[in-house]
XYZ file of C-alpha atoms in Angstrom:
677
model
C 0.149 0.009 -0.069
C 1.080 3.650 -0.921
C 0.408 6.212 1.844
C -1.943 9.025 0.579
C 0.938 11.701 1.184
C 2.882 10.206 -1.615
C -0.099 10.948 -4.080
C 0.024 14.517 -3.479
C -1.360 16.838 -6.016
C 2.094 17.682 -7.434
C 3.588 14.187 -7.429
C 3.495 11.700 -10.215
C 5.036 8.481 -11.840
C 7.683 9.021 -14.771
C 8.745 6.175 -16.694
C 12.353 6.284 -18.013
C 14.051 3.826 -20.176
C 17.714 2.991 -19.630
C 19.975 2.406 -22.728
C 22.865 0.335 -20.985
C 26.172 0.735 -22.850
C 27.059 -2.982 -22.252
C 23.857 -4.801 -22.137
C 21.407 -5.578 -25.185
C 17.959 -5.005 -23.593
C 16.904 -1.823 -22.211
C 15.304 -1.570 -18.757
C 12.497 0.471 -17.627
C 12.392 2.416 -14.383
C 9.753 4.087 -12.576
C 10.409 7.319 -10.736
C 8.177 9.304 -8.439
C 8.622 13.050 -9.318
C 7.075 16.504 -9.083
C 6.802 19.398 -11.684
C 9.404 21.465 -9.807
C 11.957 18.843 -9.804
C 14.794 19.738 -12.153
C 16.291 17.567 -14.812
C 19.565 17.083 -13.031
C 17.561 15.923 -9.992
C 15.598 13.253 -12.121
C 18.960 12.000 -13.467
C 20.318 11.792 -9.707
C 17.224 9.951 -8.797
C 17.550 7.541 -11.506
C 21.186 6.618 -11.229
C 20.517 5.913 -7.456
C 17.492 3.668 -8.456
C 19.826 1.765 -10.962
C 22.344 1.309 -8.459
C 25.174 0.551 -10.775
C 28.786 1.582 -10.167
C 30.046 3.154 -13.621
C 30.675 6.575 -15.277
C 27.324 8.150 -15.993
C 28.928 11.473 -17.233
C 28.107 11.020 -20.878
C 24.558 9.921 -20.370
C 21.498 12.373 -20.890
C 17.760 12.225 -21.159
C 16.139 11.960 -24.744
C 12.589 12.678 -24.972
C 11.131 10.286 -27.749
C 7.624 12.100 -28.498
C 9.084 15.616 -28.801
C 12.501 14.339 -30.391
C 14.634 16.621 -28.379
C 17.340 16.419 -25.742
C 16.797 17.433 -22.180
C 20.368 18.949 -21.704
C 19.514 22.093 -19.567
C 19.923 20.254 -16.230
C 18.660 23.104 -14.356
C 15.252 23.285 -15.910
C 12.544 22.043 -13.883
C 10.212 19.261 -15.607
C 7.256 21.818 -15.627
C 9.368 24.448 -17.522
C 10.402 21.378 -20.048
C 6.916 20.507 -20.376
C 7.407 16.849 -19.307
C 4.197 15.173 -17.657
C 3.471 11.643 -16.848
C 2.793 10.504 -20.587
C 6.403 11.471 -21.730
C 8.614 8.547 -22.878
C 12.203 9.367 -21.796
C 15.341 7.520 -22.642
C 18.471 7.913 -20.475
C 21.102 7.152 -23.056
C 24.790 8.245 -24.260
C 25.304 11.238 -26.048
C 28.320 9.953 -27.838
C 27.539 6.767 -30.254
C 29.293 5.204 -32.978
C 28.622 6.378 -36.645
C 30.106 5.205 -39.934
C 31.127 8.037 -42.227
C 31.803 7.414 -45.812
C 34.598 10.171 -46.772
C 35.019 11.786 -50.177
C 37.716 9.279 -50.940
C 35.100 6.433 -50.548
C 36.840 5.085 -47.532
C 34.512 4.428 -44.489
C 35.730 5.361 -40.988
C 33.976 4.274 -37.742
C 34.223 6.776 -34.869
C 32.215 8.141 -31.890
C 30.442 11.293 -32.545
C 28.143 13.498 -30.425
C 24.417 12.728 -31.126
C 23.327 15.545 -28.968
C 25.320 18.463 -30.236
C 24.203 20.392 -33.301
C 25.405 18.900 -36.644
C 27.787 22.046 -37.143
C 29.572 21.436 -33.795
C 29.449 17.602 -34.541
C 31.122 18.076 -38.003
C 33.731 20.545 -36.442
C 34.815 17.588 -33.785
C 34.723 15.050 -36.548
C 37.085 17.175 -38.559
C 39.254 17.779 -35.737
C 39.959 13.973 -35.224
C 40.416 13.534 -39.052
C 42.847 16.501 -39.148
C 40.938 18.478 -41.678
C 40.845 22.318 -40.965
C 38.098 24.548 -41.869
C 35.387 22.334 -40.908
C 32.736 24.825 -41.671
C 32.904 24.026 -45.518
C 32.037 20.435 -44.751
C 28.769 18.866 -43.687
C 26.951 15.300 -43.385
C 24.632 14.091 -46.183
C 22.168 11.241 -46.027
C 22.636 9.045 -49.291
C 19.956 9.556 -51.971
C 17.446 6.762 -52.486
C 18.466 6.446 -56.006
C 22.033 5.821 -54.824
C 20.842 3.011 -52.119
C 18.643 1.350 -54.740
C 21.533 0.792 -57.052
C 23.633 -0.493 -53.832
C 20.843 -3.046 -53.028
C 20.623 -4.054 -56.581
C 24.289 -4.763 -56.794
C 24.181 -6.540 -53.454
C 21.478 -8.775 -54.740
C 23.384 -9.716 -57.793
C 26.534 -10.179 -55.816
C 26.309 -13.690 -54.281
C 29.464 -13.340 -52.271
C 29.094 -11.632 -49.002
C 30.501 -8.051 -49.218
C 33.056 -7.132 -46.629
C 33.260 -3.520 -46.159
C 36.481 -1.899 -45.737
C 36.135 0.245 -42.518
C 38.820 2.224 -40.592
C 38.041 2.038 -36.942
C 38.801 5.203 -35.034
C 36.569 4.197 -32.063
C 39.150 4.740 -29.401
C 39.113 8.510 -30.207
C 36.011 9.851 -28.408
C 35.031 13.145 -29.981
C 34.029 14.782 -26.871
C 33.741 18.685 -27.121
C 36.379 20.352 -25.214
C 38.249 16.992 -24.559
C 42.188 17.330 -25.221
C 42.367 13.536 -25.951
C 43.130 12.399 -29.491
C 43.479 15.563 -31.285
C 44.495 13.882 -34.551
C 47.508 15.582 -36.135
C 45.702 19.075 -35.566
C 48.571 21.861 -34.946
C 47.066 24.674 -32.853
C 50.342 26.308 -32.978
C 50.613 26.348 -36.929
C 53.919 24.607 -36.993
C 53.960 22.682 -40.358
C 52.867 19.240 -39.828
C 53.051 17.986 -43.328
C 55.699 17.959 -46.102
C 54.304 20.460 -48.632
C 55.690 18.554 -51.551
C 54.613 14.753 -51.036
C 51.976 15.279 -48.458
C 53.628 13.041 -45.699
C 53.355 13.939 -42.056
C 56.756 15.252 -40.764
C 58.286 12.706 -38.519
C 58.713 14.850 -35.331
C 54.866 15.456 -35.480
C 54.181 11.598 -35.680
C 56.120 11.119 -32.512
C 54.348 14.181 -30.797
C 50.946 12.686 -31.693
C 51.740 9.037 -31.194
C 48.628 8.384 -29.014
C 46.444 9.856 -31.668
C 44.212 7.668 -33.792
C 45.744 9.176 -36.950
C 49.174 7.537 -36.543
C 51.091 6.996 -39.851
C 49.176 4.062 -41.327
C 45.678 5.977 -40.494
C 47.039 9.021 -41.699
C 48.055 7.492 -44.840
C 44.623 6.224 -45.699
C 43.282 9.712 -45.313
C 46.001 11.767 -46.733
C 47.019 9.865 -49.875
C 44.930 8.819 -52.759
C 44.709 5.057 -53.422
C 44.297 2.955 -56.669
C 41.341 3.557 -58.634
C 38.324 1.154 -58.531
C 37.876 -1.237 -61.539
C 35.855 0.150 -64.464
C 33.056 -2.659 -63.538
C 32.699 -1.151 -60.041
C 32.516 2.490 -61.542
C 29.719 1.393 -63.960
C 27.693 -0.142 -61.133
C 27.671 3.308 -59.130
C 25.021 5.600 -59.398
C 25.479 8.320 -62.055
C 22.950 11.289 -62.353
C 21.891 11.553 -65.965
C 19.895 14.810 -65.834
C 19.990 18.195 -63.654
C 17.111 16.863 -61.828
C 19.026 13.555 -60.969
C 21.693 15.951 -59.686
C 19.171 17.813 -57.698
C 17.980 14.652 -55.869
C 21.852 14.170 -54.832
C 21.513 17.374 -52.686
C 18.212 16.752 -50.934
C 20.046 14.900 -48.096
C 21.990 17.662 -46.252
C 21.315 17.404 -42.723
C 20.223 20.466 -40.680
C 23.311 22.060 -39.039
C 21.205 23.607 -36.479
C 19.740 20.326 -34.977
C 21.465 17.183 -33.541
C 21.789 13.857 -35.421
C 19.363 12.287 -32.806
C 16.772 14.751 -33.770
C 17.037 14.117 -37.365
C 16.492 10.232 -36.840
C 19.803 9.303 -37.290
C 20.481 6.073 -35.441
C 23.844 4.593 -34.056
C 25.982 2.808 -36.461
C 24.149 4.583 -39.198
C 26.133 5.402 -42.353
C 26.236 9.068 -43.473
C 28.615 10.811 -45.977
C 31.012 13.581 -45.057
C 31.439 15.961 -47.799
C 32.569 19.403 -48.895
C 29.303 21.120 -48.948
C 30.280 24.847 -49.561
C 32.713 25.326 -52.786
C 34.757 28.028 -51.063
C 38.043 26.523 -49.902
C 39.581 29.040 -47.637
C 43.361 29.132 -47.133
C 44.427 25.647 -48.612
C 47.816 25.109 -47.259
C 49.858 22.001 -48.058
C 51.924 22.303 -44.741
C 48.699 21.735 -42.732
C 46.185 20.339 -45.165
C 47.549 17.181 -46.656
C 44.252 15.276 -45.581
C 41.991 18.255 -46.428
C 43.605 18.563 -49.969
C 43.447 14.834 -50.678
C 39.895 14.556 -49.734
C 38.855 17.520 -51.843
C 41.005 16.112 -54.586
C 38.990 12.775 -54.017
C 35.607 14.545 -54.100
C 36.502 16.343 -57.478
C 37.860 13.068 -58.901
C 34.452 11.287 -58.042
C 32.393 14.086 -59.207
C 34.139 13.739 -62.691
C 34.221 9.892 -62.986
C 30.514 9.831 -62.033
C 29.655 12.717 -64.446
C 28.146 14.926 -61.569
C 29.852 17.770 -63.241
C 30.167 17.999 -67.027
C 33.418 18.486 -68.806
C 34.776 18.229 -72.524
C 36.762 15.289 -73.817
C 39.848 17.514 -73.721
C 39.445 18.283 -69.957
C 38.500 14.580 -69.264
C 41.783 13.511 -70.728
C 43.722 16.217 -68.492
C 41.802 14.897 -65.294
C 42.707 11.326 -66.478
C 46.576 12.478 -66.968
C 46.759 13.936 -63.468
C 44.923 10.771 -61.776
C 47.464 8.386 -63.729
C 50.265 10.706 -62.469
C 48.950 10.618 -58.811
C 48.441 6.986 -58.648
C 52.020 6.317 -59.735
C 53.244 8.928 -57.149
C 51.038 7.788 -54.434
C 52.310 4.114 -54.838
C 55.851 5.524 -54.739
C 55.188 7.721 -51.669
C 53.551 4.733 -49.809
C 56.662 2.716 -50.415
C 58.806 5.076 -48.448
C 58.828 4.745 -44.727
C 57.684 8.020 -42.961
C 60.055 7.844 -39.959
C 63.035 7.527 -42.221
C 62.724 11.135 -43.173
C 65.511 13.615 -41.952
C 64.425 15.431 -38.637
C 63.621 19.131 -39.341
C 64.045 21.713 -36.600
C 60.697 23.101 -36.224
C 61.791 26.570 -35.088
C 63.933 26.545 -38.285
C 60.916 25.414 -40.306
C 58.953 28.274 -38.751
C 61.413 30.771 -39.454
C 61.828 29.993 -43.071
C 58.047 29.890 -43.339
C 58.015 33.284 -42.062
C 60.744 34.451 -44.241
C 58.821 33.450 -47.446
C 55.547 35.016 -46.017
C 57.240 38.446 -45.411
C 59.172 38.393 -48.831
C 55.936 37.471 -50.759
C 55.744 34.519 -53.270
C 57.250 34.948 -56.638
C 54.930 35.946 -59.366
C 55.541 35.169 -62.915
C 55.729 38.303 -65.032
C 53.126 37.316 -67.548
C 51.612 40.739 -67.885
C 52.949 44.305 -67.475
C 52.057 46.035 -64.371
C 48.407 46.948 -64.825
C 47.592 48.751 -61.508
C 47.941 52.234 -63.227
C 45.420 51.972 -66.015
C 43.058 48.949 -65.713
C 42.091 48.635 -69.396
C 42.342 45.947 -72.113
C 42.083 46.994 -75.960
C 42.405 44.555 -78.874
C 40.797 43.237 -81.935
C 38.488 40.185 -81.151
C 35.689 38.619 -83.053
C 32.147 38.664 -81.754
C 28.813 36.618 -82.617
C 25.531 37.313 -81.399
C 23.134 33.980 -81.828
C 19.882 34.605 -83.555
C 17.356 31.973 -84.833
C 18.101 30.451 -88.016
C 21.612 32.203 -88.612
C 24.869 30.411 -89.179
C 27.783 31.009 -86.568
C 29.494 33.904 -88.292
C 32.010 35.664 -86.097
C 32.841 39.435 -87.213
C 36.023 41.216 -86.115
C 35.782 44.492 -83.929
C 37.992 46.731 -81.842
C 37.100 45.921 -78.022
C 37.974 47.949 -74.999
C 37.500 46.427 -71.524
C 37.514 49.145 -68.752
C 36.265 48.779 -65.147
C 33.523 45.919 -65.596
C 32.381 46.786 -68.983
C 33.396 46.071 -72.614
C 32.663 48.217 -75.531
C 33.297 47.479 -79.052
C 34.095 49.544 -82.137
C 33.804 49.230 -85.912
C 37.996 49.468 -85.782
C 40.706 50.667 -83.710
C 40.404 54.368 -85.348
C 36.841 54.566 -84.284
C 37.971 53.821 -80.627
C 37.969 57.480 -79.556
C 34.223 57.852 -80.638
C 30.845 56.518 -79.534
C 30.984 52.480 -79.141
C 28.418 50.345 -81.153
C 27.514 48.786 -77.842
C 28.707 48.899 -74.325
C 28.302 45.637 -72.350
C 28.125 45.690 -68.517
C 29.231 42.514 -67.285
C 28.675 42.902 -63.718
C 26.394 39.865 -62.689
C 26.798 38.152 -65.967
C 27.637 34.311 -66.566
C 31.031 33.570 -68.101
C 31.555 30.243 -69.710
C 34.622 29.040 -71.478
C 34.319 27.843 -74.886
C 37.747 26.256 -75.518
C 39.332 23.558 -77.719
C 43.249 23.812 -77.550
C 43.781 21.090 -80.149
C 41.572 22.921 -82.573
C 43.066 26.457 -81.600
C 39.477 27.811 -80.553
C 39.721 30.332 -77.638
C 36.206 31.329 -76.968
C 34.386 33.299 -74.204
C 30.457 32.859 -73.885
C 28.919 35.888 -71.878
C 25.195 35.468 -70.715
C 24.349 39.042 -69.801
C 21.403 39.526 -67.450
C 18.517 41.705 -68.962
C 14.942 42.596 -67.920
C 13.514 39.507 -69.601
C 16.245 36.873 -69.219
C 19.677 36.556 -70.611
C 21.594 38.020 -73.645
C 24.024 35.605 -75.117
C 27.192 36.949 -76.735
C 30.245 34.956 -77.884
C 33.780 36.529 -78.107
C 36.785 34.677 -79.856
C 40.307 35.180 -79.131
C 43.450 34.594 -81.453
C 45.539 32.746 -79.031
C 46.187 31.673 -75.386
C 47.740 34.778 -74.120
C 44.837 37.008 -75.245
C 42.479 34.699 -74.231
C 43.681 34.496 -70.526
C 43.845 38.053 -70.120
C 40.248 38.707 -71.419
C 38.653 35.746 -69.799
C 40.239 36.721 -66.329
C 38.939 40.169 -66.973
C 35.461 38.822 -67.651
C 35.452 36.549 -64.547
C 36.366 39.506 -62.219
C 34.035 41.945 -63.868
C 31.080 39.442 -63.393
C 31.876 39.615 -59.479
C 32.065 43.361 -59.727
C 35.817 43.570 -59.464
C 37.958 45.337 -62.136
C 41.472 44.378 -63.343
C 43.160 46.584 -60.734
C 42.267 43.736 -58.086
C 44.863 41.826 -56.644
C 43.240 38.438 -57.960
C 43.483 39.425 -61.566
C 47.201 38.306 -62.284
C 46.676 34.931 -60.304
C 43.599 34.263 -62.420
C 45.327 34.985 -65.662
C 48.255 32.631 -64.567
C 45.640 29.910 -63.543
C 43.977 30.150 -67.014
C 47.233 29.866 -68.674
C 48.485 26.985 -66.563
C 45.106 25.033 -67.362
C 45.550 25.816 -71.284
C 49.128 24.672 -71.030
C 48.249 21.278 -69.514
C 45.480 20.745 -72.323
C 48.197 21.419 -75.055
C 48.905 18.170 -76.557
C 52.365 17.439 -77.803
C 52.537 14.074 -79.667
C 55.424 11.947 -79.048
C 55.796 8.170 -80.377
C 57.769 7.655 -77.190
C 54.666 8.331 -74.965
C 52.361 6.328 -77.024
C 54.819 3.262 -76.883
C 55.551 3.571 -73.351
C 55.722 0.109 -71.676
C 53.818 1.451 -68.538
C 50.636 1.764 -70.596
C 50.395 -1.969 -70.815
C 49.221 -2.183 -67.106
C 47.769 1.186 -67.025
C 43.930 0.293 -67.290
C 42.994 3.298 -68.622
C 39.143 2.967 -68.243
C 39.760 3.412 -64.436
C 40.552 7.093 -64.907
C 37.612 8.412 -67.157
C 33.945 8.231 -66.817
C 32.180 5.104 -68.304
C 30.745 7.206 -71.306
C 34.300 8.148 -72.289
C 35.482 4.503 -71.704
C 32.884 3.285 -74.380
C 33.948 5.659 -76.823
C 37.528 4.336 -77.464
C 39.371 1.206 -77.470
C 41.508 0.605 -74.407
C 44.850 1.169 -76.412
C 43.475 4.414 -78.083
C 42.542 5.646 -74.618
C 45.903 4.932 -72.965
C 47.631 6.482 -75.811
C 45.657 9.801 -75.410
C 46.066 9.819 -71.640
C 49.919 9.216 -71.806
C 50.005 12.017 -74.475
C 48.192 14.515 -72.063
C 50.524 12.911 -68.961
C 53.421 14.521 -70.506
C 52.540 18.172 -69.511
C 52.101 16.935 -66.041
C 54.826 14.446 -65.668
C 57.202 16.316 -63.605
C 54.709 17.682 -61.039
C 55.069 16.748 -57.354
C 52.319 14.883 -55.723
C 50.634 17.756 -53.828
C 51.012 20.248 -56.639
C 49.335 17.556 -58.944
C 46.394 17.394 -56.601
C 46.064 21.167 -56.377
C 46.239 21.405 -60.054
C 43.366 18.868 -60.408
C 41.523 20.973 -57.860
C 42.016 24.119 -59.810
C 41.160 22.492 -63.140
C 37.841 21.228 -61.506
C 37.028 24.783 -60.265
C 37.528 26.353 -63.609
C 34.670 23.876 -65.178
C 31.544 26.085 -66.002
C 29.347 23.807 -63.747
C 31.739 23.895 -60.751
C 30.134 24.779 -57.381
C 26.639 24.757 -58.580
C 24.203 22.873 -56.214
C 20.938 22.210 -58.009
C 17.207 22.157 -56.649
C 14.033 21.703 -58.271
C 11.860 24.621 -57.281
C 8.679 26.318 -58.572
C 8.944 30.238 -58.734
C 5.717 32.330 -57.403
C 3.469 33.021 -60.410
C 5.145 30.216 -62.506
C 3.074 27.252 -63.742
C 6.089 25.008 -64.470
C 9.185 23.713 -62.299
C 12.452 25.284 -62.657
C 15.917 24.356 -61.301
C 17.627 26.646 -59.053
C 21.526 26.792 -58.972
C 23.107 27.967 -55.974
C 26.522 28.916 -56.123
C 29.018 30.752 -53.631
C 28.346 34.196 -54.992
C 24.801 33.902 -56.852
C 21.694 32.130 -57.584
C 20.954 30.833 -61.052
C 17.220 30.320 -62.354
C 17.774 27.488 -64.760
C 15.348 26.050 -67.417
C 14.605 22.381 -66.415
C 13.824 21.392 -69.938
C 17.029 22.743 -71.730
C 19.408 23.356 -68.647
C 19.966 26.872 -69.975
C 20.374 29.644 -67.502
C 17.259 32.189 -67.400
C 18.317 34.888 -64.732
C 21.244 35.315 -62.272
C 20.834 37.133 -58.991
C 24.395 37.839 -57.229
C 24.642 37.753 -53.279
C 26.215 41.048 -53.417
C 22.951 42.844 -54.488
C 20.760 40.731 -51.841
C 18.971 42.985 -49.347
C 17.366 40.300 -47.180
C 15.795 36.874 -47.527
C 13.354 34.987 -45.282
C 11.204 31.896 -45.136
C 7.488 31.628 -44.750
C 7.584 28.374 -42.698
C 3.834 27.747 -42.920
C 3.738 27.586 -46.678
C 7.573 26.629 -46.998
C 8.338 29.472 -49.361
C 11.758 31.319 -49.437
C 11.378 34.981 -50.354
C 14.460 37.232 -51.429
C 14.695 40.900 -52.062
C 17.543 42.206 -54.220
C 18.567 45.907 -55.226
C 16.511 47.974 -57.575
C 13.080 46.615 -56.329
C 13.934 43.096 -57.539
C 12.226 40.351 -55.378
C 11.593 36.569 -55.924
C 10.059 33.830 -54.120
C 9.866 30.139 -54.519
C 8.944 26.994 -53.010
C 11.326 23.877 -53.094
C 10.075 20.561 -54.484
C 13.189 18.216 -54.422
C 14.249 19.112 -50.777
C 13.129 20.923 -47.761
C 13.288 24.684 -48.001
C 15.360 24.680 -44.875
C 18.221 23.335 -46.990
C 17.974 26.041 -49.493
C 17.716 28.583 -46.948
C 20.846 27.108 -44.979
C 22.757 26.971 -48.247
C 22.332 30.652 -49.014
C 22.957 31.815 -45.398
C 26.066 29.326 -45.253
C 27.646 31.033 -48.221
C 27.115 34.512 -46.875
C 28.620 33.506 -43.513
C 31.667 32.003 -45.266
C 32.179 35.308 -47.251
C 32.799 36.766 -43.856
C 35.869 34.893 -43.110
C 39.283 36.330 -42.993
C 42.838 34.976 -42.122
C 43.527 37.186 -39.011
C 40.554 35.280 -37.302
C 42.763 32.756 -36.035
C 40.462 29.933 -37.170
C 38.007 30.755 -34.581
C 34.629 30.932 -35.770
C 31.542 32.954 -34.949
C 29.062 29.885 -34.468
C 26.218 32.252 -33.207
C 26.384 34.195 -36.328
C 26.403 30.975 -38.617
C 23.207 29.975 -36.834
C 21.816 33.473 -37.109
C 22.348 33.281 -40.889
C 21.181 29.676 -41.538
C 18.797 28.731 -38.747
C 15.639 30.236 -39.485
C 12.893 30.671 -37.116
C 10.629 27.658 -37.671
């Protein structure tokens, strides 16, 4: 019998299920509580009743019906809204999670299921030694990918043994100094900038880390490509709508894993979400650079991004070169490297920084008069007309291009002046065919004006292309990024330049090359194996002398120069429209794209954005731009929160600067991306 006093008006029974770490079955416990008891008191009562001597510090209460953690231990049950019908689970906050990395390797490690995803990713990156964690996030695999995987497993009668790297000795607990990976807070170089191997002294410092030399090798080195058969079985998006489906699974950065129905030992993808890679430095970023290279490589092999045949051969040549270098690097023993005095290394690094990097004198100094003038050919496409280019005298000043009948007329009124601010710039190049074209899509009131420019040679093209790229962002040629942009374009063109050599084609290494591993299945079907090998080896001559890390950086740069780079697609319905369109989100702009043709309709720059908000009731994103331009759309292929977070995330990343000492304003990120649901 229970006394009547225990059944007071404010006392009631609360059932809590305990998820024991070492026991398979969960046990239920009944506690008598009152509404003014705080969460910490409930946990204390529960532990006393369990009467088991163990470390309970990682345990917390999870409210099943509301899908939320009760982490504010000073709050009372009344304040939390917990009543007798509440189903509470007393469970660990850190659980095992399988993460598929960009290099398709799976790691298994402990992750916080109670921290918001933004914080959880930061802790994961610290363990894996990837700086700038704000550029990455967690992605659930798309249904199409999973369907293809299930079909493959069905056809495969032998059991598939997954190759998993276990890092579960490294609890990723916020604020815990244990197992820091090879993360250097003092910014002492921790990798060899030429071949990406960890410097030996660093390995000895962090010998207790899960990232000892062998594990670091798995993350920092590129491994042999998979077979063409495996590649053909992987999911490849065929249309822009398919690409949009891939982006539907991004997790909400403002909520925890548990709140988003992620279970213990589930598999998620860790990927670079935002395509603005800040401060890539080979001395600290061997893992980051390799994972970035791998994400780019798989995007090209699976045709998640389009490229020309010429570009595909460049990517294939770099992959072939890197596969040879990686095998050679792995054969070396890390610890046999000569010891480098850390202070000396830091001083020499400072010396280089103070002197400034050496720049190739490709151009004259242009800071005085930011202006280009030359003969170019122009073509404006019209219906039922042949592609006939006509020569004019062009003058590029500030962010505008004017063209005249000839050089002598250059002092008068131009035939037309094109303002390139906010336009789309697309390369139209075939080096082998000596074609150096620039396609400009210039925004006008009713859509985009299409203009083609044709240059005579590589140098002219590099100068004008760089000027167009900067003008589209609202920058002039006086900007410090103009010269590096020209240099980048020229180096990419140089890689494309094919120098035929009979020696290259009859290279004995091509026998074991298996060229189909380095190109997408579509290109592999187009050529015979010998032809493909010969063409890859021909392109390889231009990159054969590159060190390992530089080759990876070149691959990343070549990927960045593709017209579709950095565009994330979503299927949307614009307000007032009767058909679905695609929305492309990039680091500096939004593009409305025709879903049927894939042609851009309108571009809006973030720099001209005044404000954006979400109507959570009808799940509609509304954005206001300068000059009284406003748009609104609902997202059909994903939750509108994902699109809202993408826009806010890119704006947040544009606020970063090198003097921040890598500390991030997490509150600002959540203000810009969280939304008020």
